[in-house]
Tab-separated table of C-alpha atoms in Angstrom:
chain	number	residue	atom	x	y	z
A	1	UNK	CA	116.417	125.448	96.544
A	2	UNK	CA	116.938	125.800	92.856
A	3	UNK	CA	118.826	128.717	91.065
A	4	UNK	CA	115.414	129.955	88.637
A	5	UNK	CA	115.200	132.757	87.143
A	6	UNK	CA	118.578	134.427	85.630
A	7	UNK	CA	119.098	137.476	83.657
A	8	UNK	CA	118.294	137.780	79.776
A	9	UNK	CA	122.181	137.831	78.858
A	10	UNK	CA	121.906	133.957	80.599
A	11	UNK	CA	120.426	132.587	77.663
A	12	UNK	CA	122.868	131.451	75.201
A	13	UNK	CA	120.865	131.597	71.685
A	14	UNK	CA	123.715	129.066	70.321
A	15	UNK	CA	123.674	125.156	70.827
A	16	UNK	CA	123.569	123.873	74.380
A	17	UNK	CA	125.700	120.574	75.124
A	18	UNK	CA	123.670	119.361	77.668
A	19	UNK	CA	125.661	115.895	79.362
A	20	UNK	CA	125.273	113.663	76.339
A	21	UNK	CA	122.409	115.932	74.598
A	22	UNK	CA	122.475	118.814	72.274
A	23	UNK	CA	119.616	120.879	72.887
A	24	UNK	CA	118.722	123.752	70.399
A	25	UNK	CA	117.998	126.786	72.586
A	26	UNK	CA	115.504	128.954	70.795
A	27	UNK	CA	115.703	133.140	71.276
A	28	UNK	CA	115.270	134.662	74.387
A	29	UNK	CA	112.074	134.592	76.024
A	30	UNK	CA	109.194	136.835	75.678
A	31	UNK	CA	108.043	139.457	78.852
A	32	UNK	CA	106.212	138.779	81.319
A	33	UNK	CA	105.659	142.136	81.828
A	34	UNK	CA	102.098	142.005	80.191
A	35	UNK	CA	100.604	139.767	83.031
A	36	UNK	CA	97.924	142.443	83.668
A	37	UNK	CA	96.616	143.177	87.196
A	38	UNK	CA	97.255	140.528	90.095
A	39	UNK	CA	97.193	140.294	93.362
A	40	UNK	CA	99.947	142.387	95.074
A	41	UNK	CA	103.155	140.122	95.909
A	42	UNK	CA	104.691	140.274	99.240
A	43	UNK	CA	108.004	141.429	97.483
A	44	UNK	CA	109.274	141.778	94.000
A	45	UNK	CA	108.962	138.315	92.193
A	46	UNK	CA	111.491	137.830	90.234
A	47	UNK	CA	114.575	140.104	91.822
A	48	UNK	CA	114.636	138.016	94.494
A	49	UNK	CA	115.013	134.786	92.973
A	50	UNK	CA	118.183	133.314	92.208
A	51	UNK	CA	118.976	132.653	88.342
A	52	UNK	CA	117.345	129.598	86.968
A	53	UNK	CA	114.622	129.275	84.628
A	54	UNK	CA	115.348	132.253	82.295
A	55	UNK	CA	113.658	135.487	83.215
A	56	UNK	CA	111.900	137.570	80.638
A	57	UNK	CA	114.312	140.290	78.644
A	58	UNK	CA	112.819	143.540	78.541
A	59	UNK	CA	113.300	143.735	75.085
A	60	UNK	CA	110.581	141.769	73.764
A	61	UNK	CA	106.930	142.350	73.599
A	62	UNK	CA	104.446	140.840	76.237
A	63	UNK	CA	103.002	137.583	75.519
A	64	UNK	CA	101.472	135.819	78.539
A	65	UNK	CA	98.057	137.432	78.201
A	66	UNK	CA	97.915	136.550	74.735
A	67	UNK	CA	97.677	133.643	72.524
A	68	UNK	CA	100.092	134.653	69.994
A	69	UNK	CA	103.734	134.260	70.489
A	70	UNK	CA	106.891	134.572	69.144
A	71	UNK	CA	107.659	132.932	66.197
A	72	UNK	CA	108.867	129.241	66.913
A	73	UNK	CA	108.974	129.894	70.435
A	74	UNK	CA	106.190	127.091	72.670
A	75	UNK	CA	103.728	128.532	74.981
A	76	UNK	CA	103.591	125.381	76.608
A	77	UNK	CA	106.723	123.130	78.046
A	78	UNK	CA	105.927	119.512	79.317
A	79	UNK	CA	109.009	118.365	81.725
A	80	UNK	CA	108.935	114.586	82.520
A	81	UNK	CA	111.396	113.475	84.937
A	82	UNK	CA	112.041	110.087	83.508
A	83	UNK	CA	114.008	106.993	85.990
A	84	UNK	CA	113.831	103.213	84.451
A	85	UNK	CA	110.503	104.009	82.709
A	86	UNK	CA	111.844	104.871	79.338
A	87	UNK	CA	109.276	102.412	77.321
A	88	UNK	CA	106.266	104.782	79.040
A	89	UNK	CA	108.163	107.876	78.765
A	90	UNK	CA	108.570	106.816	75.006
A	91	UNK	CA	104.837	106.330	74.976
A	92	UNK	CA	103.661	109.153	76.569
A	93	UNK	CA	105.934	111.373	74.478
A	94	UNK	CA	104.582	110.001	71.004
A	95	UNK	CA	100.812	110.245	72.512
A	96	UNK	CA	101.542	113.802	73.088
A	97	UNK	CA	103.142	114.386	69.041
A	98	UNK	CA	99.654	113.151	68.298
A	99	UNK	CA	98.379	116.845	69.254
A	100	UNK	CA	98.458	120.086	67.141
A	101	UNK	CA	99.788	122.037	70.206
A	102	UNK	CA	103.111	119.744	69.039
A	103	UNK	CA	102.324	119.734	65.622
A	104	UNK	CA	102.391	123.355	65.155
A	105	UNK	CA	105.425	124.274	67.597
A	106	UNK	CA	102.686	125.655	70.490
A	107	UNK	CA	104.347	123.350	72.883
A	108	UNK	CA	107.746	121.227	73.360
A	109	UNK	CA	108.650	118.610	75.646
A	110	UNK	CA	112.064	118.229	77.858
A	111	UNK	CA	112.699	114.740	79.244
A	112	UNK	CA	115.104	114.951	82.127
A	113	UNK	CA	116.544	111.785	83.073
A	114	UNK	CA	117.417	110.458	86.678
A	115	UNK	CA	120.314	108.502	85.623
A	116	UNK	CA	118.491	105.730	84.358
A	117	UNK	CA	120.788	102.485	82.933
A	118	UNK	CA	121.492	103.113	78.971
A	119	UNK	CA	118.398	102.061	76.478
A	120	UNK	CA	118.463	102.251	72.497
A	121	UNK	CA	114.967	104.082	73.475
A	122	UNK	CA	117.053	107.506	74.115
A	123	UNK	CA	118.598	107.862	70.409
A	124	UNK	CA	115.136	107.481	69.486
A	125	UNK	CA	113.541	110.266	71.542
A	126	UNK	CA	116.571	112.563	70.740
A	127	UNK	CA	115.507	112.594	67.048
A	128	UNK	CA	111.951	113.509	67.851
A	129	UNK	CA	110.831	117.422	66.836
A	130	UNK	CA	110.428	119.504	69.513
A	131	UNK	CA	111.556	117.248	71.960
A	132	UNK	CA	114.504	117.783	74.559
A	133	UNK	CA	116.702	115.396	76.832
A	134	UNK	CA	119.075	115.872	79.505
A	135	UNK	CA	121.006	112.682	81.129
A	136	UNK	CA	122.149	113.205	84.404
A	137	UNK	CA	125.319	111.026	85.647
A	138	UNK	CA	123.166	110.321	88.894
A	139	UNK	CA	119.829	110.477	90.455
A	140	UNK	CA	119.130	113.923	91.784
A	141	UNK	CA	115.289	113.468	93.010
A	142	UNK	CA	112.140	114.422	91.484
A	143	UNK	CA	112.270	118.194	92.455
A	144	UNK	CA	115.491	118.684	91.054
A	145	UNK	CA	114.985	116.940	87.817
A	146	UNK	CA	112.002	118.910	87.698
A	147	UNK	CA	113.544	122.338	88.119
A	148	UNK	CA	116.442	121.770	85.553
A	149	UNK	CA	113.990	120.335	82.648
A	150	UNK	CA	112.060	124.048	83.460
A	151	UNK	CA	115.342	125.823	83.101
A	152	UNK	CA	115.660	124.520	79.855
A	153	UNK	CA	111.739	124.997	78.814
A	154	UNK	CA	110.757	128.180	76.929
A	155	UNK	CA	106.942	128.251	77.221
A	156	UNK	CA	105.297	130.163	79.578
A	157	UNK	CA	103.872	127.778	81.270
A	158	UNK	CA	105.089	124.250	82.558
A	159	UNK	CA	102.834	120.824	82.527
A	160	UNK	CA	104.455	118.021	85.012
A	161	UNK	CA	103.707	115.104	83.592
A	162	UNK	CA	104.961	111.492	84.987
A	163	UNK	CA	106.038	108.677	82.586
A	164	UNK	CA	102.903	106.519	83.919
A	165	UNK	CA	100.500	108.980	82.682
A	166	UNK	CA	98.048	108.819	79.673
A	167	UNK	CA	96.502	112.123	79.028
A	168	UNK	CA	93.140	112.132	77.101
A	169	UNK	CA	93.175	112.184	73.471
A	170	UNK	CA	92.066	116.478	73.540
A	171	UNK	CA	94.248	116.912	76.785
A	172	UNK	CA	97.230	118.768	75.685
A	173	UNK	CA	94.985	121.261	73.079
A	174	UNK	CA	92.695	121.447	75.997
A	175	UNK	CA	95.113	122.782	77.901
A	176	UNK	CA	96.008	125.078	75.318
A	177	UNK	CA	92.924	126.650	75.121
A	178	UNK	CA	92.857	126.583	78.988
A	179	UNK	CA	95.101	129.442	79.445
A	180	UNK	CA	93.051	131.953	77.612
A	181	UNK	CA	90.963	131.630	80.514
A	182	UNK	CA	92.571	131.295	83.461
A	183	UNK	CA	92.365	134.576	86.062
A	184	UNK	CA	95.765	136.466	85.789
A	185	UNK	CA	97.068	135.332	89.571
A	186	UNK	CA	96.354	131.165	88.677
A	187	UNK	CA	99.660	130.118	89.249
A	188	UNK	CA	98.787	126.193	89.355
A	189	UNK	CA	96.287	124.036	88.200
A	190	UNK	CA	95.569	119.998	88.777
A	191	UNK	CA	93.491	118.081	86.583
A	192	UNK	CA	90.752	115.117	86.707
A	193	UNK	CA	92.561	111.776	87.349
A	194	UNK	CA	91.464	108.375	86.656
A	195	UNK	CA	93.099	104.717	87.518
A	196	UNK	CA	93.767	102.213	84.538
A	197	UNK	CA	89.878	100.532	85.137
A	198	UNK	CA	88.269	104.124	84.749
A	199	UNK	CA	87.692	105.155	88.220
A	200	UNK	CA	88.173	107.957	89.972
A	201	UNK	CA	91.819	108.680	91.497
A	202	UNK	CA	91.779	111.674	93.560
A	203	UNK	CA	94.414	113.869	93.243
A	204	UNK	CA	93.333	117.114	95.770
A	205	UNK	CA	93.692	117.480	99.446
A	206	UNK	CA	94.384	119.867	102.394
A	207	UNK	CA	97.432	120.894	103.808
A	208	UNK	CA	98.751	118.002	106.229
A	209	UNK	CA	99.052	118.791	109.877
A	210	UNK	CA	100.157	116.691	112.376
A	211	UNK	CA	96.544	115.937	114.057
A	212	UNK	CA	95.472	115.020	110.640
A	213	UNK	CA	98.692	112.952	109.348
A	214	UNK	CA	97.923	110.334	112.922
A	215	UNK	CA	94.363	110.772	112.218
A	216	UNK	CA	94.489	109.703	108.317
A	217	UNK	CA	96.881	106.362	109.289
A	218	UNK	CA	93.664	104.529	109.497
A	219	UNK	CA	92.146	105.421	106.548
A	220	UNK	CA	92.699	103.659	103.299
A	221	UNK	CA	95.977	104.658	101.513
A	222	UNK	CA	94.323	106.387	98.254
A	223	UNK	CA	92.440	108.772	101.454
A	224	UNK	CA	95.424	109.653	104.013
A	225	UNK	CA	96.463	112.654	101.652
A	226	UNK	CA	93.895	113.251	99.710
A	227	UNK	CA	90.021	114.017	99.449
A	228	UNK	CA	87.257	113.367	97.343
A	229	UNK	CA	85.756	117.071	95.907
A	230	UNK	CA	82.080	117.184	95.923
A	231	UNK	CA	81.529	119.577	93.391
A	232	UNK	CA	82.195	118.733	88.900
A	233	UNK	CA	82.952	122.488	88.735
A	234	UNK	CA	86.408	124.022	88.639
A	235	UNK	CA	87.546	124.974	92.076
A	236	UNK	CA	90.106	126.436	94.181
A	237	UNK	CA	91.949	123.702	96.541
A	238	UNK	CA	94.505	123.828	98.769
A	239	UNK	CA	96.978	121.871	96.879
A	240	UNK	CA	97.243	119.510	93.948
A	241	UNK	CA	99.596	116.402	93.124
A	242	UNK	CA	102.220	116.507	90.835
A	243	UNK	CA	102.260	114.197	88.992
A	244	UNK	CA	99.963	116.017	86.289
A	245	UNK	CA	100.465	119.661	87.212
A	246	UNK	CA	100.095	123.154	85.383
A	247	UNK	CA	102.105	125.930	86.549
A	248	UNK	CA	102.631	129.479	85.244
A	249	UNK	CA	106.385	130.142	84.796
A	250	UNK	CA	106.179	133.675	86.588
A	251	UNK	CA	104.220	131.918	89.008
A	252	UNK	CA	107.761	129.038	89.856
A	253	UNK	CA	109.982	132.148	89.068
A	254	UNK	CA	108.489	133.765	92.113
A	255	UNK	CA	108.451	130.613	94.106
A	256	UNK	CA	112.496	129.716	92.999
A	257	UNK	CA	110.952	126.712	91.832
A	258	UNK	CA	110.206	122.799	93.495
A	259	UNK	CA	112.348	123.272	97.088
A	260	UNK	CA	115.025	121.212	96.239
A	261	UNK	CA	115.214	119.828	99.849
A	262	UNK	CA	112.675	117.265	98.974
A	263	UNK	CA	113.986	114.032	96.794
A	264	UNK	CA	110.468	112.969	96.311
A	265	UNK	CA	106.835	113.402	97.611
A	266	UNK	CA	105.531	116.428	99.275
A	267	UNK	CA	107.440	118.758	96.737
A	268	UNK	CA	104.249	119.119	95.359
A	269	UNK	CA	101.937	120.086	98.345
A	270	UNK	CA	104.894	122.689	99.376
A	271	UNK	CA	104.776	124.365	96.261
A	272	UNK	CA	100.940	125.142	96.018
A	273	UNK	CA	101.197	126.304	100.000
A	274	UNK	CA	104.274	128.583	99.183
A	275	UNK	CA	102.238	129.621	96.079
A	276	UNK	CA	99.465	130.715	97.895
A	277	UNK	CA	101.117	132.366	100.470
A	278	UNK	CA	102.393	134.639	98.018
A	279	UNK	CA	99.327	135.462	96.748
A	280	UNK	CA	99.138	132.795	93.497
A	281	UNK	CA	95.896	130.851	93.734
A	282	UNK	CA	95.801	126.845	92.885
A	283	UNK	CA	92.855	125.165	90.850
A	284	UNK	CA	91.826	122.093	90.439
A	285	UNK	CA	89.645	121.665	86.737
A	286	UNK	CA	87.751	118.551	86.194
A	287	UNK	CA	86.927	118.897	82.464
A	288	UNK	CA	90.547	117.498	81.430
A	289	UNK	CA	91.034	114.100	82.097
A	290	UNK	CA	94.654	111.962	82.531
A	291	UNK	CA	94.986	108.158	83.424
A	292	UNK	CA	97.681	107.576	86.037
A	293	UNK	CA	98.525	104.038	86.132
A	294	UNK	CA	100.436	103.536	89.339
A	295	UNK	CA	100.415	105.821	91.978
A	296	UNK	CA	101.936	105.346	95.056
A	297	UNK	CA	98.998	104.138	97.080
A	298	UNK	CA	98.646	101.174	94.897
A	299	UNK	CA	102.234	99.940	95.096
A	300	UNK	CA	103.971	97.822	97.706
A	301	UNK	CA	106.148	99.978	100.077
A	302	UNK	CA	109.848	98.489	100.177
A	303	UNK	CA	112.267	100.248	102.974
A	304	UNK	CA	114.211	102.556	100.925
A	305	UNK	CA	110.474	104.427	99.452
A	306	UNK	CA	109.567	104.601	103.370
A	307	UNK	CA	112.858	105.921	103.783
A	308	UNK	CA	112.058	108.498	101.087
A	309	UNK	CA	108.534	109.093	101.765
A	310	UNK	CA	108.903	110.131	105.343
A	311	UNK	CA	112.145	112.567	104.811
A	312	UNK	CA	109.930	114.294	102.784
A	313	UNK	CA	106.759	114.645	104.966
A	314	UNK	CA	109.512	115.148	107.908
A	315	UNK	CA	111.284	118.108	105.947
A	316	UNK	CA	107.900	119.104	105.216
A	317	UNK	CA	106.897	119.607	108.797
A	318	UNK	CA	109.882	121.589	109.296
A	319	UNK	CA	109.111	123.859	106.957
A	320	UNK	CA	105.360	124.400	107.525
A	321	UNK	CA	104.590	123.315	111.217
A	322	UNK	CA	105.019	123.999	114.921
A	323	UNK	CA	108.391	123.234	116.085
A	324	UNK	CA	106.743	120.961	118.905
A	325	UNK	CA	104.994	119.315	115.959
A	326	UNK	CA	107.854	119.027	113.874
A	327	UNK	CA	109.441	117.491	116.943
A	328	UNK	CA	107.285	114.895	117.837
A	329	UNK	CA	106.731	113.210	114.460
A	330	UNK	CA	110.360	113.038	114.237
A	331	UNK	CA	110.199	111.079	117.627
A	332	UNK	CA	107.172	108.681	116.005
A	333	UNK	CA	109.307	108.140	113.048
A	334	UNK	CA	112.071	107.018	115.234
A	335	UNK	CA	109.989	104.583	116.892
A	336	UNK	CA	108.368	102.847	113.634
A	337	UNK	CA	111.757	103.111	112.701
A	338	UNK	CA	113.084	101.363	115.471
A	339	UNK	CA	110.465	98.617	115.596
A	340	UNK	CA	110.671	97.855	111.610
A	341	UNK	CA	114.357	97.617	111.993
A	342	UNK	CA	113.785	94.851	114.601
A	343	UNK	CA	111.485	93.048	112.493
A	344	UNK	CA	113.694	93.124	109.512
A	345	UNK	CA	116.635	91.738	111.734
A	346	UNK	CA	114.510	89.180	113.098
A	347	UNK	CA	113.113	88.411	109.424
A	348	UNK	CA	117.443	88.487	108.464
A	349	UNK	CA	116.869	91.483	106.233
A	350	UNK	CA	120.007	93.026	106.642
A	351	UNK	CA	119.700	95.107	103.345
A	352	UNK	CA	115.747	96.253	104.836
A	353	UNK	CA	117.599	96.913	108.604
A	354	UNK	CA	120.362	99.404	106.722
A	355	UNK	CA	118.205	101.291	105.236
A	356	UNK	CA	115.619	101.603	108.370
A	357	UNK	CA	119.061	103.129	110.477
A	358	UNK	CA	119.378	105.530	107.741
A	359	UNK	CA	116.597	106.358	108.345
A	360	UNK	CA	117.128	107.095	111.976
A	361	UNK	CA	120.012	108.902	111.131
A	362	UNK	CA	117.808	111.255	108.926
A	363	UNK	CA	115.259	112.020	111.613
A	364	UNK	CA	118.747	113.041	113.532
A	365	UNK	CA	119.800	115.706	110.660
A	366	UNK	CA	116.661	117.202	110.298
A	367	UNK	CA	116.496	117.792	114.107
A	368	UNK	CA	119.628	119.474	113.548
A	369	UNK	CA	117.750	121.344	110.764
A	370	UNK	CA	121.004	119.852	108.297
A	371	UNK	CA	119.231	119.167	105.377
A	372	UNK	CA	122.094	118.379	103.041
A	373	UNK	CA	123.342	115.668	105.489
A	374	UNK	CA	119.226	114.191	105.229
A	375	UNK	CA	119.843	114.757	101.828
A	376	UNK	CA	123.158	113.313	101.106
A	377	UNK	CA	121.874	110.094	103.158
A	378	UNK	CA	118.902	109.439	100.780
A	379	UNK	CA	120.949	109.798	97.377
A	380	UNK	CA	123.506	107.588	98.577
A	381	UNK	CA	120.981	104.612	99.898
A	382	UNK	CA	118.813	105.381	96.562
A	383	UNK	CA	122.287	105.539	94.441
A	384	UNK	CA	121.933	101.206	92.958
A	385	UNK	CA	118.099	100.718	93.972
A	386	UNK	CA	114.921	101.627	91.757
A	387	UNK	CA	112.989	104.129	93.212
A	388	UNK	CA	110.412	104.777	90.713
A	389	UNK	CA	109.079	108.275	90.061
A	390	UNK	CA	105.359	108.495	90.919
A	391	UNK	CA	103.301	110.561	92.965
């Protein structure tokens, strides 16, 4: 998992060369010693956590519970992981500059780039105000990405925001006035999502068990994860998708951030379970709206995103079910496995058929609870094919 929250003396207050990027680190962060009351952790928070998104110094005044910060320093950091989608990460970034959380310095955004082929797009983003950019020199996963654009953030709180997304015109001050509000143990919130025609997307569900992950196979795709909430009012849920996600910094301090284990998918329904197991509660709030133009339910599945999708609901069940459960969905993946990879040789998909025994291979590590091996296997089949970002 990711290094998160370091000491005060690991924030450098000169200029950062970040790969190709220079990135001008603003002072140290404020406290978060002025959360207020909250539900009692299981253990310290932040002591336990390895350095990675910069802890508080003791030094400064608290700032959390209140609206007023430090002088230049954002309350609010929006990270977008960005892979081949620079024209809509270009366009989401200028819709944000539109609000006067960005006008006024309230809020910054840090791209964090996948290793994405060169674009004149990036010089253009670099000169931006208040807007960051890291390059990696290869494609790390979502979680990853996700974790290092936070440890270069400096608001207290963190909006996830993918590429294809269009936030509402009043989204990002929305949100702003949003966490005036919010109870002092709201760690993560999820928002109202709608497809490009207007209609509802959902973007809530409960926590996937093996019963329900056979049981959900014949339901439509846009249902096998997630449900539809009955009520308009905000509500606690069990977990929220990130692909527009709020999250409290002590809150991913505490957690040590996305588990770094996943490349992509189920990332997000891990880190609202391991949030509320440590006594964070997650929200979903309908009164915000965000368009999200092509989630994964609407897009053909090609054999290297099956690959990826079922490492991740695979390391997933490792982490959070049964070992007899774990066990036997590895064993189902091995057969669809095996019968896809005889349909792709008898189709002569060689390319489809290598990835599919990768695949195999994966199911293998995980039994043997390697998960850098699993790991290792998806960067390298992922490392010349585009594997878009989207939840």
């Amino acid at each position: 998992m990711g290094k998160l929250c370091g000491s005060a003396g690991s924030r450098h207050p000169a200029l950062h060369r970040i790969g190709e990027t220079a990135y001008n680190a603003p002072a140290a962060h404020p406290t978060h010693a002025g959360m207020g009351s909250k539900t009692p952790r299981k253990e310290p928070a932040l002591s336990a956590v390895p350095p990675f998104i910069h802890a508080a110094p003791e030094t400064h005044a608290p700032a959390v519970s209140s609206p007023a910060k430090a002088l230049g320093t954002p309350r609010l950091s929006v990270v977008i992981v960005n892979y081949r989608q620079w024209d809509k990460t270009e366009e989401l970034v200028r819709h944000l500059q539109d609000s006067a959380a960005m006008r006024c310095g309230d809020a910054e955004i840090v791209i964090v780039d996948n290793h994405s082929p060169p674009h004149p797009i990036v010089k253009r983003l670099r000169r931006l105000p208040n807007v960051s950019l890291r390059c990696w020199p290869s494609n790390r996963g979502f979680a990853q990405a996700v974790n290092e654009g936070c440890r270069l953030s400096e608001g207290d709180w963190f909006l996830l925001l993918n590429p294809d997304t269009t936030p509402s015109e009043e989204f990002l001050d929305g949100v702003m006035t949003m966490l005036n509000r919010l109870e002092a143990n709201a760690g993560i919130v999820g928002f109202h999502l709608r497809n490009s025609d207007g209609s509802r997307q959902l973007s809530a569900g409960p926590f996937p068990t093996l019963l329900s992950t056979l049981a959900r196979i014949v339901l439509p795709r846009n249902r096998r994860k997630y449900h539809a909430l009955r009520t308009q009012e905000r509500c606690r849920v069990a977990w929220v998708t990130g692909c527009c996600l709020l999250v409290r910094r002590e809150c991913l301090c505490d957690l040590g951030g996305l588990d770094e284990d996943f490349f992509l998918y189920y990332e997000d329904v891990d880190l609202c379970r391991r949030a509320q197991e440590r006594g964070w509660s997650v929200w979903y709030d309908p009164n915000l709206n965000v368009v999200h133009h092509h989630p994964l339910h609407q897009r053909a599945i090609p054999a290297v995103l099956r690959m990826v999708t079922r490492h991740s609901l695979m390391t997933y069940a490792a982490k959070h079910w049964p070992g007899w459960q774990f066990r036997v969905l590895t064993r189902i993946v091995q057969v669809e496995t095996s019968l896809r990879r005889l349909r792709a040789w008898w189709e002569g998909d060689g390319q489809d058929a290598k990835l599919l025994a990768t695949l195999a291979d994966i199911c293998r590590d995980l039994r043997r609870k390697d998960n850098v091996m699993a790991r290792q296997r998806i960067e390298e089949a992922i490392r010349h094919r585009d594997v878009r970002i989207g939840v």
